[in-house]
CSV table of C-alpha atoms in Angstrom, one decimal:
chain,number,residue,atom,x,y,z
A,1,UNK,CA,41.7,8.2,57.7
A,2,UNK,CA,43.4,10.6,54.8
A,3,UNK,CA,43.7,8.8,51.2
A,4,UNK,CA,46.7,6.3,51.6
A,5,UNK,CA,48.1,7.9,48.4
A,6,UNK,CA,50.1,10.5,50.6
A,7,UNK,CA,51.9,8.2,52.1
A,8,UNK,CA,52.2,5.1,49.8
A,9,UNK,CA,55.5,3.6,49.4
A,10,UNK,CA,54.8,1.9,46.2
A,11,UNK,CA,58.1,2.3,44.3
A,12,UNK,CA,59.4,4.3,41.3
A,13,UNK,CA,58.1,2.9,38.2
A,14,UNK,CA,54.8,1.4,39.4
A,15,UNK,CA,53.4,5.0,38.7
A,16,UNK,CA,50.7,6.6,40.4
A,17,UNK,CA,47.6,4.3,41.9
A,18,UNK,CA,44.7,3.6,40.6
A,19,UNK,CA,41.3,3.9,42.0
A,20,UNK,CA,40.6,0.3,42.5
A,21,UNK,CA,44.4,0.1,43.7
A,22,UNK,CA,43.4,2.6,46.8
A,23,UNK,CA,40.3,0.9,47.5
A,24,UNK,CA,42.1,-2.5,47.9
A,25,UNK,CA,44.8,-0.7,49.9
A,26,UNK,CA,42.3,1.2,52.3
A,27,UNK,CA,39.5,-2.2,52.9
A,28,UNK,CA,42.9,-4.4,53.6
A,29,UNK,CA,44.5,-1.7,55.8
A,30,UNK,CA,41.2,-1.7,57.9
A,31,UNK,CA,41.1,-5.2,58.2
A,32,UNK,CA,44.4,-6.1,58.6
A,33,UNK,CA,44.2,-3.6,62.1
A,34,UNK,CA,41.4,-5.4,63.0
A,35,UNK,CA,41.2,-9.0,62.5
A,36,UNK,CA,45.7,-9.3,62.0
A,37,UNK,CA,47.1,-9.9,59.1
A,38,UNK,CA,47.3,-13.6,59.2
A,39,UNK,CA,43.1,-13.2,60.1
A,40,UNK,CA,42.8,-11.7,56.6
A,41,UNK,CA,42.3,-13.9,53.8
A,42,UNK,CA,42.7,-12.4,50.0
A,43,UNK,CA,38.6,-13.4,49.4
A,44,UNK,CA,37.8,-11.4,52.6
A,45,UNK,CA,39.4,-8.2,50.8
A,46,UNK,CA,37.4,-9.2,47.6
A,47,UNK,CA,34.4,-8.9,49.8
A,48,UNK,CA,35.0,-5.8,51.5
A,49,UNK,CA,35.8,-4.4,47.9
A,50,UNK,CA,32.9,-5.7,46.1
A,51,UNK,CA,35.4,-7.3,43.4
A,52,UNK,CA,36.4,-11.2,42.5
A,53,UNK,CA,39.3,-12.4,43.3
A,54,UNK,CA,40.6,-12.2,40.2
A,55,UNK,CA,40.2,-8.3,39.9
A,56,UNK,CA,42.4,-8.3,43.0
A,57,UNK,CA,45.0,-10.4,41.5
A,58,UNK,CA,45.3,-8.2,38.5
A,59,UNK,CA,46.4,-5.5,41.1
A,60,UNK,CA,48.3,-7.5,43.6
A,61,UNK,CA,50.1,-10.6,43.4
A,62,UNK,CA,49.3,-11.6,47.1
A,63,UNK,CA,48.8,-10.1,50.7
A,64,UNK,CA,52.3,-9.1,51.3
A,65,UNK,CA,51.9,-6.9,48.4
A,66,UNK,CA,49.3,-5.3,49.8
A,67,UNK,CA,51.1,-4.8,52.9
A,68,UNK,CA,54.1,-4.0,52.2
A,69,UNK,CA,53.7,-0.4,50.5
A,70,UNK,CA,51.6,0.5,53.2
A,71,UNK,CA,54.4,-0.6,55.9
A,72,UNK,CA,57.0,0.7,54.1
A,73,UNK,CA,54.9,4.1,53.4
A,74,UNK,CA,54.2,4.8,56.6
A,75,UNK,CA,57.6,4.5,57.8
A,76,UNK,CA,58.8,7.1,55.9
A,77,UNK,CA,55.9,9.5,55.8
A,78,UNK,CA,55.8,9.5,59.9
A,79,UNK,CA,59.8,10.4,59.7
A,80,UNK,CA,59.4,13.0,57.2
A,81,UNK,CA,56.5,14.4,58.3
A,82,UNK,CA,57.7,15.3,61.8
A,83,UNK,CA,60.7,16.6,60.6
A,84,UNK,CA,58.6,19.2,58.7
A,85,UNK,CA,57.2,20.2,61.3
A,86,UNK,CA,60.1,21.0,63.6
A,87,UNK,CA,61.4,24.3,63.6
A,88,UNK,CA,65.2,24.6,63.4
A,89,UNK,CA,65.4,27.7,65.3
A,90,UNK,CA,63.2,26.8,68.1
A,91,UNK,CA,64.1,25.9,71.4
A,92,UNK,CA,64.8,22.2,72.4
A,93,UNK,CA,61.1,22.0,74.3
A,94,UNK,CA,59.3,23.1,71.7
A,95,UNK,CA,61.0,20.9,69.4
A,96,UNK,CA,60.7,18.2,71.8
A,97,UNK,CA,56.8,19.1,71.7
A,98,UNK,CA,56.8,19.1,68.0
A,99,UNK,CA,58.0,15.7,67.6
A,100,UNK,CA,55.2,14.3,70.1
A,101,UNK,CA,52.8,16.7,68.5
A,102,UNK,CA,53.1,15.7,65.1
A,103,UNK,CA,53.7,12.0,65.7
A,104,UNK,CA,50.2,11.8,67.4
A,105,UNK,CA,48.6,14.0,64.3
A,106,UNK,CA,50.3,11.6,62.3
A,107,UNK,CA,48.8,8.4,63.8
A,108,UNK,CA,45.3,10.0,64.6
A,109,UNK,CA,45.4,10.5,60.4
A,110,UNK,CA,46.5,6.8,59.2
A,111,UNK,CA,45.3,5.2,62.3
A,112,UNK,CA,45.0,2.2,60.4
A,113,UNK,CA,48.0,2.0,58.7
A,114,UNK,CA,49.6,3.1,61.6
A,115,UNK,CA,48.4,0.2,63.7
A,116,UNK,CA,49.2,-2.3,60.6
A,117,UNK,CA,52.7,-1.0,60.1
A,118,UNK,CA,53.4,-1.2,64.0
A,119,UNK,CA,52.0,-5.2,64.5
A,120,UNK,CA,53.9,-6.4,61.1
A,121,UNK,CA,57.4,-4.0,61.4
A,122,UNK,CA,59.2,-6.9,61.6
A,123,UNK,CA,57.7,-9.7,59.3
A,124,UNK,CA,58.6,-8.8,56.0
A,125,UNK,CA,60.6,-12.1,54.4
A,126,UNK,CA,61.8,-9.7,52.1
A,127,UNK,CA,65.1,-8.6,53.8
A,128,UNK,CA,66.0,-5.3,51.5
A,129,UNK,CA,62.5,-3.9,52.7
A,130,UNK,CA,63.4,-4.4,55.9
A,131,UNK,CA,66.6,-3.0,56.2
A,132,UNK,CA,64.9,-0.2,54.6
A,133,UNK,CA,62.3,0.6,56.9
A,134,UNK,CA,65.1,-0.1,59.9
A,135,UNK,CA,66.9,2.7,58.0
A,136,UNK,CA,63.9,4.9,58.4
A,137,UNK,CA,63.3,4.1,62.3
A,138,UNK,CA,66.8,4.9,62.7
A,139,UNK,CA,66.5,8.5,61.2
A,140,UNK,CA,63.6,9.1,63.1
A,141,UNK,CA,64.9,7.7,66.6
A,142,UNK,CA,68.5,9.9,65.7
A,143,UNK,CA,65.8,12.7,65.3
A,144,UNK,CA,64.4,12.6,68.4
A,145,UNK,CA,68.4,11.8,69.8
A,146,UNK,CA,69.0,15.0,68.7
A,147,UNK,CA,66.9,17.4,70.7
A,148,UNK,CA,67.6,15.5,73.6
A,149,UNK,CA,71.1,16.0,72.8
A,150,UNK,CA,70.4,19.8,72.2
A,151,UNK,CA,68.5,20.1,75.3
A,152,UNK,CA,71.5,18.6,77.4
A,153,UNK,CA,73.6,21.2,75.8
A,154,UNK,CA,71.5,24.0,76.4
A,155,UNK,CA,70.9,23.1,80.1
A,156,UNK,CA,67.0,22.7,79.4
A,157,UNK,CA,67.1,19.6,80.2
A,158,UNK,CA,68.5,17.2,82.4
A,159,UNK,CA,68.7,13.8,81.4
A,160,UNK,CA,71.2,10.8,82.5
A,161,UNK,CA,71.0,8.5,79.6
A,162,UNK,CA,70.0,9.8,76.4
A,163,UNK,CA,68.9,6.1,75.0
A,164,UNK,CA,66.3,5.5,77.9
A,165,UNK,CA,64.7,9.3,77.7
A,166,UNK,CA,64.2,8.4,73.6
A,167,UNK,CA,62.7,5.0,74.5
A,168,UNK,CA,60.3,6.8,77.3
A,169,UNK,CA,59.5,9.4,74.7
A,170,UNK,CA,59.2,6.6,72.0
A,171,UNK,CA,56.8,4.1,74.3
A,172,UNK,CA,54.1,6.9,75.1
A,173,UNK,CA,53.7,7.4,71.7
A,174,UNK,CA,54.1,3.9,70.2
A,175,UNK,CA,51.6,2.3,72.7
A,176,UNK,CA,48.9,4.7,71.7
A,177,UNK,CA,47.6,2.4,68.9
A,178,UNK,CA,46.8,-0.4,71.6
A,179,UNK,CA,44.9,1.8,73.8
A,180,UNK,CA,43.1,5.1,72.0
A,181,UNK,CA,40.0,5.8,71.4
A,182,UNK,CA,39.2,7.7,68.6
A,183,UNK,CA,35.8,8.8,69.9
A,184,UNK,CA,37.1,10.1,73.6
A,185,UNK,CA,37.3,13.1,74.8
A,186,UNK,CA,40.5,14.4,73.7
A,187,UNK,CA,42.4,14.6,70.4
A,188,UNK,CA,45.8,12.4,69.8
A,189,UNK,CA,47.8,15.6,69.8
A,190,UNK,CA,46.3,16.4,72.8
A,191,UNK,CA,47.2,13.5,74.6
A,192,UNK,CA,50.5,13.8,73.5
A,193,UNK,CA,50.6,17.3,74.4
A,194,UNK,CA,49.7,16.7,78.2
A,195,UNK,CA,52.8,13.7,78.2
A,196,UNK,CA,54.6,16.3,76.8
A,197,UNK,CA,54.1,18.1,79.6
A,198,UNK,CA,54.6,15.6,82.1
A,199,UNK,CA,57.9,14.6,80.7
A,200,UNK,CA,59.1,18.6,81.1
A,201,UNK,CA,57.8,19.3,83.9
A,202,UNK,CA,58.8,15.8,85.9
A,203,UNK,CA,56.0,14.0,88.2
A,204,UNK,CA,57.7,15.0,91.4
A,205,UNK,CA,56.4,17.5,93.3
A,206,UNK,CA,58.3,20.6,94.0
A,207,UNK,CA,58.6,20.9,97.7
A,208,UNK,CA,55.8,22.6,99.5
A,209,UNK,CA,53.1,21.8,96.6
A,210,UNK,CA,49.8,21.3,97.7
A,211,UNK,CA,48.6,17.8,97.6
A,212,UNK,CA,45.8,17.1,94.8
């Protein structure tokens, strides 16, 4: 996974992180994808870190501390980072590529985080960080609304409700965390590059197609 500092949402005047800071937030990201965050315990960080618990606390108040810059972070980043790497004069399946593209790099980068921020979207008490991150989702989702849109427009493609083709787009890449294996044969952006091409090229065959 790429340092967390790239995407770290940890607010305006904390400043930048420190070492230690980075090494609490990467040991707790790992664990928090694989045991849940309610399976972590602030001493099993400490552990992981090689630190008391009192070196923690000088950092970080409590777990949802921890948590919640890399939630927030991640968020964003994903939104921003697709965005990037969509070009504005491109046609709608390329863009519609790009988006899938980029959203599986992204993942296959902070797979931890990813998986964190995904299991725990909802279960910040604090409600202006929520409606935050909701803002976020929204942007991205009106993103991907939008070369749908496009592609409607331009007669590339041919889609009867716009909502249900973002969710289908949306599901294929969300549900990758639950299932991938970082050690098979393929690359995220691979993957995502073959549903890509499903989703294009439609499942049904055209009529006199030779049966696999």
């Amino acid at each position: 996974m790429k340092n967390l500092v790239d995407i770290l949402e940890l607010g305006g005047s904390a400043g930048p992180p420190t070492e230690r800071m980075l090494q609490i937030l990467t040991e707790a990201c790992r664990l928090f994808a694989t045991r849940g965050f309610d399976g972590v315990s602030v001493r099993d960080i400490a552990q992981e870190c090689g630190i008391s618990k009192a070196t923690l606390y000088h950092h970080f108040p409590d777990k949802d501390a921890i948590l919640r810059p890399l939630v927030m972070g991640i968020t964003r980043s994903l939104h921003q980072r697709v965005l990037g790497a969509i070009r504005p004069e491109a046609d709608p399946a390329e863009k519609l590529r790009a988006f899938m593209m980029e959203s599986a790099r992204f993942f296959e980068e902070y797979r931890w985080a990813f998986i964190v921020s995904s299991t725990v979207f909802w279960t910040d008490p604090q409600a202006r960080q929520r409606r935050q991150r909701i803002e976020w989702r929204d942007r991205h989702e009106a993103l991907l609304r939008g070369i749908l849109e496009e592609g409607i427009r331009s007669g590339a493609f041919r889609i009867a409700d716009i909502g249900m083709a973002g969710r289908l787009v949306l599901g294929a890449l969300n549900w990758m965390p639950k299932w991938y294996d970082p050690k098979g044969p393929l690359p995220a952006s691979a993957i995502a590059e073959q549903f890509c091409g499903m989703l294009l090229a439609g499942l049904e065959a055209t009529p006199g197609a030779a049966a696999l």
